[in-house]
PDB file of C-alpha atoms in Angstrom:
ATOM      1  CA  MET A  19     -18.972  -9.427  -0.990  1.00 83.00           C
ATOM      2  CA  LYS A  20     -18.369 -10.267   2.558  1.00 94.00           C
ATOM      3  CA  PRO A  21     -14.794 -11.157   3.210  1.00 98.00           C
ATOM      4  CA  ARG A  22     -14.081 -14.442   5.213  1.00 98.00           C
ATOM      5  CA  ALA A  23     -10.573 -13.426   5.391  1.00 98.00           C
ATOM      6  CA  LEU A  24      -8.481 -10.567   5.129  1.00 98.00           C
ATOM      7  CA  ALA A  25      -4.672 -10.583   3.836  1.00 98.00           C
ATOM      8  CA  VAL A  26      -2.106  -7.906   4.293  1.00 98.00           C
ATOM      9  CA  LEU A  27       0.498  -7.812   1.193  1.00 98.00           C
ATOM     10  CA  LEU A  28       3.581  -6.381   1.946  1.00 98.00           C
ATOM     11  CA  PRO A  29       7.101  -6.613  -0.189  1.00 97.00           C
ATOM     12  CA  ALA A  30      10.220  -5.434   1.546  1.00 97.00           C
ATOM     13  CA  HIS A  31      13.917  -4.860   0.714  1.00 96.00           C
ATOM     14  CA  ASN A  32      15.921  -4.129   3.422  1.00 96.00           C
ATOM     15  CA  GLU A  33      13.916  -2.572   5.517  1.00 96.00           C
ATOM     16  CA  GLU A  34      14.934  -4.146   8.942  1.00 96.00           C
ATOM     17  CA  LYS A  35      14.731  -0.651  10.616  1.00 94.00           C
ATOM     18  CA  ARG A  36      11.199   0.537   9.129  1.00 94.00           C
ATOM     19  CA  LEU A  37       9.210  -2.900   8.864  1.00 97.00           C
ATOM     20  CA  PRO A  38       8.680  -3.203  12.558  1.00 98.00           C
ATOM     21  CA  ARG A  39       6.559   0.178  12.988  1.00 97.00           C
ATOM     22  CA  ALA A  40       4.733  -0.693   9.804  1.00 98.00           C
ATOM     23  CA  LEU A  41       3.994  -4.336  10.801  1.00 98.00           C
ATOM     24  CA  GLU A  42       2.842  -2.657  14.442  1.00 98.00           C
ATOM     25  CA  ALA A  43       0.295  -0.638  12.730  1.00 98.00           C
ATOM     26  CA  ILE A  44      -1.179  -3.312  10.678  1.00 98.00           C
ATOM     27  CA  ASN A  45      -1.393  -5.174  13.784  1.00 98.00           C
ATOM     28  CA  VAL A  46      -3.455  -2.650  15.680  1.00 98.00           C
ATOM     29  CA  ALA A  47      -5.512  -2.126  12.356  1.00 98.00           C
ATOM     30  CA  ALA A  48      -6.590  -5.865  12.441  1.00 98.00           C
ATOM     31  CA  LEU A  49      -8.244  -5.450  15.909  1.00 98.00           C
ATOM     32  CA  HIS A  50     -10.752  -3.355  14.523  1.00 98.00           C
ATOM     33  CA  PRO A  51     -14.256  -4.170  16.121  1.00 98.00           C
ATOM     34  CA  ALA A  52     -15.645  -4.906  12.642  1.00 97.00           C
ATOM     35  CA  LEU A  53     -12.903  -8.149  12.048  1.00 98.00           C
ATOM     36  CA  ARG A  54     -13.828  -9.839  15.366  1.00 96.00           C
ATOM     37  CA  GLN A  55     -15.093 -12.931  12.977  1.00 96.00           C
ATOM     38  CA  VAL A  56     -12.655 -12.223   9.839  1.00 98.00           C
ATOM     39  CA  ARG A  57      -9.127 -14.036   9.816  1.00 98.00           C
ATOM     40  CA  THR A  58      -6.429 -11.624   9.204  1.00 98.00           C
ATOM     41  CA  ILE A  59      -2.898 -12.562   8.218  1.00 98.00           C
ATOM     42  CA  THR A  60       0.346 -10.343   7.088  1.00 98.00           C
ATOM     43  CA  VAL A  61       2.621 -11.707   4.221  1.00 98.00           C
ATOM     44  CA  VAL A  62       5.930 -10.057   4.134  1.00 98.00           C
ATOM     45  CA  ALA A  63       7.827 -10.990   0.952  1.00 98.00           C
ATOM     46  CA  ALA A  64      11.310 -10.319   1.910  1.00 98.00           C
ATOM     47  CA  ASP A  65      12.920  -9.367  -1.623  1.00 98.00           C
ATOM     48  CA  SER A  66      16.744  -9.997  -2.069  1.00 97.00           C
ATOM     49  CA  CYS A  67      17.202  -9.124   1.717  1.00 97.00           C
ATOM     50  CA  GLU A  68      20.516  -8.743   3.170  1.00 97.00           C
ATOM     51  CA  ASP A  69      19.343  -7.599   6.538  1.00 97.00           C
ATOM     52  CA  GLY A  70      17.186  -8.692   8.977  1.00 97.00           C
ATOM     53  CA  THR A  71      14.277  -7.972   7.319  1.00 98.00           C
ATOM     54  CA  ALA A  72      12.693 -11.477   7.567  1.00 98.00           C
ATOM     55  CA  GLU A  73      13.317 -12.103  11.134  1.00 98.00           C
ATOM     56  CA  ALA A  74      11.955  -8.727  12.017  1.00 98.00           C
ATOM     57  CA  ALA A  75       8.971  -9.861  10.207  1.00 98.00           C
ATOM     58  CA  ALA A  76       8.919 -13.083  12.230  1.00 97.00           C
ATOM     59  CA  ARG A  77       9.045 -11.604  15.453  1.00 97.00           C
ATOM     60  CA  ALA A  78       5.908  -9.437  14.549  1.00 97.00           C
ATOM     61  CA  ASN A  79       4.152 -12.468  13.794  1.00 97.00           C
ATOM     62  CA  SER A  80       3.758 -12.178  10.367  1.00 98.00           C
ATOM     63  CA  LEU A  81       4.492 -14.767   7.324  1.00 98.00           C
ATOM     64  CA  VAL A  82       7.838 -14.426   5.541  1.00 98.00           C
ATOM     65  CA  VAL A  83       8.148 -15.969   2.136  1.00 98.00           C
ATOM     66  CA  ARG A  84      11.421 -14.979   0.692  1.00 97.00           C
ATOM     67  CA  VAL A  85      11.920 -14.000  -3.305  1.00 97.00           C
ATOM     68  CA  GLU A  86      15.201 -13.101  -5.345  1.00 96.00           C
ATOM     69  CA  GLY A  87      14.378 -10.306  -7.622  1.00 94.00           C
ATOM     70  CA  ARG A  88      14.546  -7.083  -6.576  1.00 95.00           C
ATOM     71  CA  ASN A  89      11.001  -6.307  -8.279  1.00 96.00           C
ATOM     72  CA  VAL A  90       8.421  -4.786  -6.121  1.00 96.00           C
ATOM     73  CA  GLY A  91       5.798  -6.757  -8.866  1.00 97.00           C
ATOM     74  CA  LEU A  92       7.034 -10.527  -8.447  1.00 98.00           C
ATOM     75  CA  ALA A  93       7.133  -9.438  -4.557  1.00 98.00           C
ATOM     76  CA  ARG A  94       3.495  -8.545  -4.095  1.00 98.00           C
ATOM     77  CA  SER A  95       2.370 -11.463  -6.663  1.00 98.00           C
ATOM     78  CA  ALA A  96       4.645 -13.798  -4.320  1.00 98.00           C
ATOM     79  CA  ALA A  97       3.185 -12.146  -1.152  1.00 98.00           C
ATOM     80  CA  ALA A  98      -0.643 -12.636  -2.604  1.00 98.00           C
ATOM     81  CA  ARG A  99       0.060 -16.323  -3.917  1.00 98.00           C
ATOM     82  CA  ARG A 100       1.351 -17.387  -0.281  1.00 98.00           C
ATOM     83  CA  ALA A 101      -1.748 -15.975   1.604  1.00 98.00           C
ATOM     84  CA  LEU A 102      -4.200 -17.837  -0.706  1.00 98.00           C
ATOM     85  CA  GLU A 103      -2.250 -21.057   0.338  1.00 98.00           C
ATOM     86  CA  ILE A 104      -2.803 -20.537   3.394  1.00 98.00           C
ATOM     87  CA  LEU A 105      -6.377 -18.797   3.125  1.00 98.00           C
ATOM     88  CA  ASP A 106      -7.341 -21.957   0.583  1.00 97.00           C
ATOM     89  CA  GLY A 107      -8.174 -19.849  -2.219  1.00 97.00           C
ATOM     90  CA  PRO A 108      -9.325 -16.575  -3.420  1.00 97.00           C
ATOM     91  CA  ALA A 109     -13.512 -16.916  -2.415  1.00 98.00           C
ATOM     92  CA  GLY A 110     -14.103 -14.346   0.269  1.00 98.00           C
ATOM     93  CA  VAL A 111     -10.573 -13.135   0.629  1.00 98.00           C
ATOM     94  CA  TRP A 112      -9.875  -9.519   0.420  1.00 98.00           C
ATOM     95  CA  PHE A 113      -6.229  -8.237  -0.257  1.00 98.00           C
ATOM     96  CA  ALA A 114      -4.888  -5.343   1.457  1.00 98.00           C
ATOM     97  CA  SER A 115      -1.648  -4.080   0.239  1.00 98.00           C
ATOM     98  CA  THR A 116       0.774  -1.710   1.531  1.00 98.00           C
ATOM     99  CA  ASP A 117       4.358  -0.878   2.091  1.00 96.00           C
ATOM    100  CA  ALA A 118       7.188  -1.348   4.363  1.00 95.00           C
ATOM    101  CA  ASP A 119       8.078   2.551   4.587  1.00 92.00           C
ATOM    102  CA  SER A 120       4.116   3.120   5.346  1.00 95.00           C
ATOM    103  CA  VAL A 121       2.452   2.849   8.328  1.00 97.00           C
ATOM    104  CA  VAL A 122      -1.496   2.328   8.034  1.00 98.00           C
ATOM    105  CA  PRO A 123      -4.185   3.857  10.507  1.00 98.00           C
ATOM    106  CA  ALA A 124      -6.080   2.169  12.872  1.00 98.00           C
ATOM    107  CA  ASP A 125      -9.248   1.976  10.709  1.00 98.00           C
ATOM    108  CA  TRP A 126      -7.272   0.984   7.519  1.00 98.00           C
ATOM    109  CA  LEU A 127      -8.691  -2.707   7.525  1.00 98.00           C
ATOM    110  CA  GLY A 128     -11.642  -2.152   8.745  1.00 98.00           C
ATOM    111  CA  PHE A 129     -12.353   0.913   6.245  1.00 98.00           C
ATOM    112  CA  GLN A 130     -11.505  -1.617   3.275  1.00 98.00           C
ATOM    113  CA  TYR A 131     -13.715  -4.484   4.788  1.00 98.00           C
ATOM    114  CA  ALA A 132     -16.580  -2.085   4.773  1.00 98.00           C
ATOM    115  CA  ARG A 133     -16.057  -1.263   1.125  1.00 98.00           C
ATOM    116  CA  ALA A 134     -15.762  -4.895   0.247  1.00 98.00           C
ATOM    117  CA  CYS A 135     -19.032  -5.240   2.032  1.00 98.00           C
ATOM    118  CA  GLU A 136     -20.585  -2.689   0.117  1.00 98.00           C
ATOM    119  CA  GLY A 137     -19.729  -4.776  -3.255  1.00 98.00           C
ATOM    120  CA  TRP A 138     -16.801  -3.052  -4.208  1.00 98.00           C
ATOM    121  CA  ASP A 139     -13.936  -5.109  -6.210  1.00 98.00           C
ATOM    122  CA  ALA A 140     -11.148  -2.696  -5.356  1.00 98.00           C
ATOM    123  CA  VAL A 141     -10.501  -0.037  -2.960  1.00 98.00           C
ATOM    124  CA  VAL A 142      -7.829   2.625  -4.514  1.00 98.00           C
ATOM    125  CA  GLY A 143      -6.695   5.040  -1.934  1.00 98.00           C
ATOM    126  CA  THR A 144      -4.155   8.023  -1.309  1.00 97.00           C
ATOM    127  CA  VAL A 145      -0.976   8.574   0.970  1.00 95.00           C
ATOM    128  CA  THR A 146       0.031  11.404   3.021  1.00 91.00           C
ATOM    129  CA  VAL A 147       3.989  12.101   3.782  1.00 87.00           C
ATOM    130  CA  THR A 148       3.896  13.142   7.297  1.00 77.00           C
ATOM    131  CA  HIS A 149       8.062  13.002   8.076  1.00 68.00           C
ATOM    132  CA  TRP A 150       9.672  15.083   5.395  1.00 63.00           C
ATOM    133  CA  PRO A 151      13.586  15.350   5.190  1.00 60.00           C
ATOM    134  CA  HIS A 152      15.025  18.079   6.994  1.00 51.00           C
ATOM    135  CA  ARG A 153      14.415  21.724   5.956  1.00 53.00           C
ATOM    136  CA  ARG A 154      11.912  20.595   2.889  1.00 61.00           C
ATOM    137  CA  ALA A 155       9.140  22.959   3.052  1.00 68.00           C
ATOM    138  CA  ARG A 156       9.553  24.017  -0.260  1.00 76.00           C
ATOM    139  CA  LEU A 157       9.360  20.193  -1.439  1.00 74.00           C
ATOM    140  CA  ALA A 158       5.956  19.287   0.953  1.00 73.00           C
ATOM    141  CA  ALA A 159       4.482  22.610  -0.517  1.00 79.00           C
ATOM    142  CA  ARG A 160       4.948  21.679  -3.806  1.00 81.00           C
ATOM    143  CA  HIS A 161       4.053  18.158  -3.421  1.00 73.00           C
ATOM    144  CA  GLN A 162       1.049  18.829  -1.921  1.00 80.00           C
ATOM    145  CA  LEU A 163       0.003  21.379  -4.463  1.00 84.00           C
ATOM    146  CA  LEU A 164       0.122  19.050  -7.358  1.00 86.00           C
ATOM    147  CA  TYR A 165      -0.973  16.068  -5.484  1.00 87.00           C
ATOM    148  CA  THR A 166      -4.371  17.787  -4.701  1.00 87.00           C
ATOM    149  CA  ALA A 167      -4.599  19.852  -7.666  1.00 90.00           C
ATOM    150  CA  SER A 168      -7.809  17.449  -9.175  1.00 92.00           C
ATOM    151  CA  ARG A 169      -9.333  17.631  -5.353  1.00 94.00           C
ATOM    152  CA  PRO A 170     -13.170  19.638  -6.092  1.00 94.00           C
ATOM    153  CA  LEU A 171     -13.926  22.051  -3.563  1.00 93.00           C
ATOM    154  CA  TYR A 172     -17.164  20.178  -2.281  1.00 93.00           C
ATOM    155  CA  GLY A 173     -18.078  16.603  -2.608  1.00 92.00           C
ATOM    156  CA  PRO A 174     -15.982  13.314  -2.736  1.00 93.00           C
ATOM    157  CA  TRP A 175     -12.446  13.427  -4.499  1.00 96.00           C
ATOM    158  CA  ARG A 176     -11.918  10.524  -6.618  1.00 96.00           C
ATOM    159  CA  HIS A 177      -8.341  11.037  -7.135  1.00 97.00           C
ATOM    160  CA  PRO A 178      -6.084   9.932 -10.175  1.00 96.00           C
ATOM    161  CA  HIS A 179      -3.484   8.349  -8.221  1.00 95.00           C
ATOM    162  CA  VAL A 180      -2.277   4.671  -7.500  1.00 96.00           C
ATOM    163  CA  HIS A 181      -0.448   3.251  -4.284  1.00 95.00           C
ATOM    164  CA  GLY A 182       0.560  -0.001  -3.393  1.00 96.00           C
ATOM    165  CA  ALA A 183       1.035   1.552  -0.295  1.00 96.00           C
ATOM    166  CA  ASN A 184      -3.103   1.990   0.023  1.00 98.00           C
ATOM    167  CA  LEU A 185      -4.465  -0.659  -2.149  1.00 98.00           C
ATOM    168  CA  GLY A 186      -7.295  -3.227  -1.617  1.00 98.00           C
ATOM    169  CA  VAL A 187      -8.665  -5.892  -3.714  1.00 98.00           C
ATOM    170  CA  SER A 188     -11.057  -8.665  -4.113  1.00 98.00           C
ATOM    171  CA  ALA A 189      -8.666 -11.894  -4.519  1.00 98.00           C
ATOM    172  CA  GLN A 190     -11.633 -12.926  -6.611  1.00 98.00           C
ATOM    173  CA  ALA A 191     -11.186  -9.574  -8.889  1.00 98.00           C
ATOM    174  CA  TYR A 192      -7.099  -9.969  -8.623  1.00 98.00           C
ATOM    175  CA  ALA A 193      -7.118 -13.871  -9.927  1.00 98.00           C
ATOM    176  CA  ALA A 194      -9.436 -13.173 -12.636  1.00 98.00           C
ATOM    177  CA  VAL A 195      -7.041 -10.111 -14.596  1.00 98.00           C
ATOM    178  CA  GLY A 196      -4.052 -11.774 -13.867  1.00 98.00           C
ATOM    179  CA  GLY A 197      -2.741 -10.277 -10.599  1.00 98.00           C
ATOM    180  CA  PHE A 198       0.190  -8.121 -10.020  1.00 98.00           C
ATOM    181  CA  PRO A 199       2.269  -8.284 -13.299  1.00 97.00           C
ATOM    182  CA  PRO A 200       6.228  -9.156 -12.299  1.00 96.00           C
ATOM    183  CA  LEU A 201       7.036  -5.396 -13.064  1.00 96.00           C
ATOM    184  CA  PRO A 202       9.485  -3.738 -11.037  1.00 93.00           C
ATOM    185  CA  VAL A 203       7.666  -0.567 -11.083  1.00 92.00           C
ATOM    186  CA  SER A 204       3.917   0.435 -11.653  1.00 94.00           C
ATOM    187  CA  GLU A 205       2.804  -2.795 -10.946  1.00 97.00           C
ATOM    188  CA  ASP A 206      -0.135  -1.290  -8.701  1.00 97.00           C
ATOM    189  CA  ARG A 207      -1.211   0.756 -11.573  1.00 97.00           C
ATOM    190  CA  SER A 208      -1.289  -2.150 -13.953  1.00 98.00           C
ATOM    191  CA  LEU A 209      -2.798  -4.051 -11.504  1.00 98.00           C
ATOM    192  CA  VAL A 210      -5.887  -1.371 -11.071  1.00 98.00           C
ATOM    193  CA  ALA A 211      -5.717  -0.551 -14.884  1.00 98.00           C
ATOM    194  CA  ALA A 212      -6.626  -4.273 -16.054  1.00 98.00           C
ATOM    195  CA  LEU A 213      -9.424  -3.908 -13.015  1.00 98.00           C
ATOM    196  CA  SER A 214     -11.198  -1.429 -14.717  1.00 98.00           C
ATOM    197  CA  ALA A 215     -10.612  -2.727 -18.091  1.00 98.00           C
ATOM    198  CA  GLY A 216     -12.274  -5.688 -17.024  1.00 98.00           C
ATOM    199  CA  ASN A 217     -15.593  -3.807 -15.448  1.00 98.00           C
ATOM    200  CA  HIS A 218     -14.606  -4.038 -11.790  1.00 98.00           C
ATOM    201  CA  ARG A 219     -16.089  -1.792  -9.452  1.00 98.00           C
ATOM    202  CA  VAL A 220     -13.179   0.273  -8.648  1.00 98.00           C
ATOM    203  CA  LEU A 221     -13.424   2.811  -5.654  1.00 98.00           C
ATOM    204  CA  ARG A 222     -11.014   5.756  -5.944  1.00 98.00           C
ATOM    205  CA  THR A 223     -11.324   7.540  -2.632  1.00 98.00           C
ATOM    206  CA  ALA A 224      -9.320   9.921  -0.260  1.00 97.00           C
ATOM    207  CA  GLU A 225     -10.579   8.451   2.869  1.00 97.00           C
ATOM    208  CA  CYS A 226      -8.285   6.749   5.214  1.00 98.00           C
ATOM    209  CA  PRO A 227      -5.052   7.651   3.854  1.00 97.00           C
ATOM    210  CA  VAL A 228      -1.761   5.792   4.625  1.00 97.00           C
ATOM    211  CA  ALA A 229       1.238   7.673   6.017  1.00 94.00           C
ATOM    212  CA  THR A 230       4.426   7.245   3.650  1.00 90.00           C
ATOM    213  CA  SER A 231       7.723   8.158   3.755  1.00 77.00           C
ATOM    214  CA  GLY A 232       9.099  11.453   2.390  1.00 62.00           C
ATOM    215  CA  ARG A 233      12.258   9.802   2.205  1.00 58.00           C
ATOM    216  CA  LEU A 234      14.448  10.684  -1.298  1.00 49.00           C
ATOM    217  CA  HIS A 235      16.658   7.891  -2.015  1.00 57.00           C
ATOM    218  CA  PRO A 236      13.648   4.903  -1.893  1.00 58.00           C
ATOM    219  CA  ARG A 237      13.881   1.383  -2.650  1.00 61.00           C
ATOM    220  CA  ALA A 238      12.330   0.962  -5.702  1.00 60.00           C
ATOM    221  CA  ALA A 239      13.695   3.007  -8.234  1.00 61.00           C
ATOM    222  CA  ASP A 240      10.966   5.138 -10.598  1.00 58.00           C
ATOM    223  CA  GLY A 241       8.152   4.833  -7.812  1.00 57.00           C
ATOM    224  CA  PHE A 242       6.977   7.688  -5.339  1.00 60.00           C
ATOM    225  CA  GLY A 243      10.259   7.968  -3.762  1.00 56.00           C
ATOM    226  CA  ASP A 244      11.907   9.153  -7.185  1.00 54.00           C
ATOM    227  CA  HIS A 245       8.744  11.103  -7.629  1.00 53.00           C
ATOM    228  CA  LEU A 246       9.898  13.124  -4.806  1.00 56.00           C
ATOM    229  CA  ALA A 247      13.219  13.842  -5.618  1.00 52.00           C
ATOM    230  CA  ALA A 248      12.552  15.138  -8.877  1.00 58.00           C
ATOM    231  CA  LEU A 249      10.076  17.584  -7.030  1.00 54.00           C
ATOM    232  CA  ALA A 250      13.040  18.159  -5.015  1.00 50.00           C
ATOM    233  CA  VAL A 251      15.127  19.376  -7.669  1.00 50.00           C
ATOM    234  CA  LYS A 252      12.547  21.498  -9.387  1.00 50.00           C
ATOM    235  CA  ALA A 253      11.694  23.055  -5.845  1.00 49.00           C
ATOM    236  CA  GLY A 254      14.851  24.530  -5.542  1.00 50.00           C
ATOM    237  CA  PRO A 255      17.356  24.974  -2.768  1.00 50.00           C
ATOM    238  CA  ARG A 256      16.386  23.959   0.672  1.00 50.00           C
ATOM    239  CA  PRO A 257      14.892  27.360   2.715  1.00 47.00           C
TER     240      PRO A 257
END
């Protein structure tokens, strides 16, 4: 499939401070030369926000859909629905999902577009933590060891991870499996599992990772941030 449009989906709960950097990176990625003839939009789902998240999104020329639920699956789904309303249905549309505390590389959308043109139905990427909390060297080392445990010495790494911060999917394949379920956690894993079960072509790749937050007090419970917090306990006191 050669996409005619790309829609970036981004859920956010009280992310007024972090969101501008995330959106700036997305806007840069949308300028990739391969996308000159491709329509690109960003939809921010402002979920139960009590700060200026929605206003920050609007200032960055993003579309905003407001939801109330404190539910990341519900928020991603709402962003996807709004994108399809704007883009007149799923045919030829590619969804690229990321998070408000993440920064995508400049070639992120170009990379996903290229994989879509190759015929993949979904791209499941990795993340890197670039800024750890102060004096957390043990945590960083433990995370890296566990995260890359399955990586082979040679050849591509078909990793086992799923991150809503670095995920792409054809809107048609997305619709065929029912989209993001309204789950407060693991909505991304559920979507990828459904795609795999439906025999869609899913590429797991460590190319083009997304930088994400190392914060230990995340917005969503039981997600990546809570995983890091649990690792911090196991890693022991700060060195």
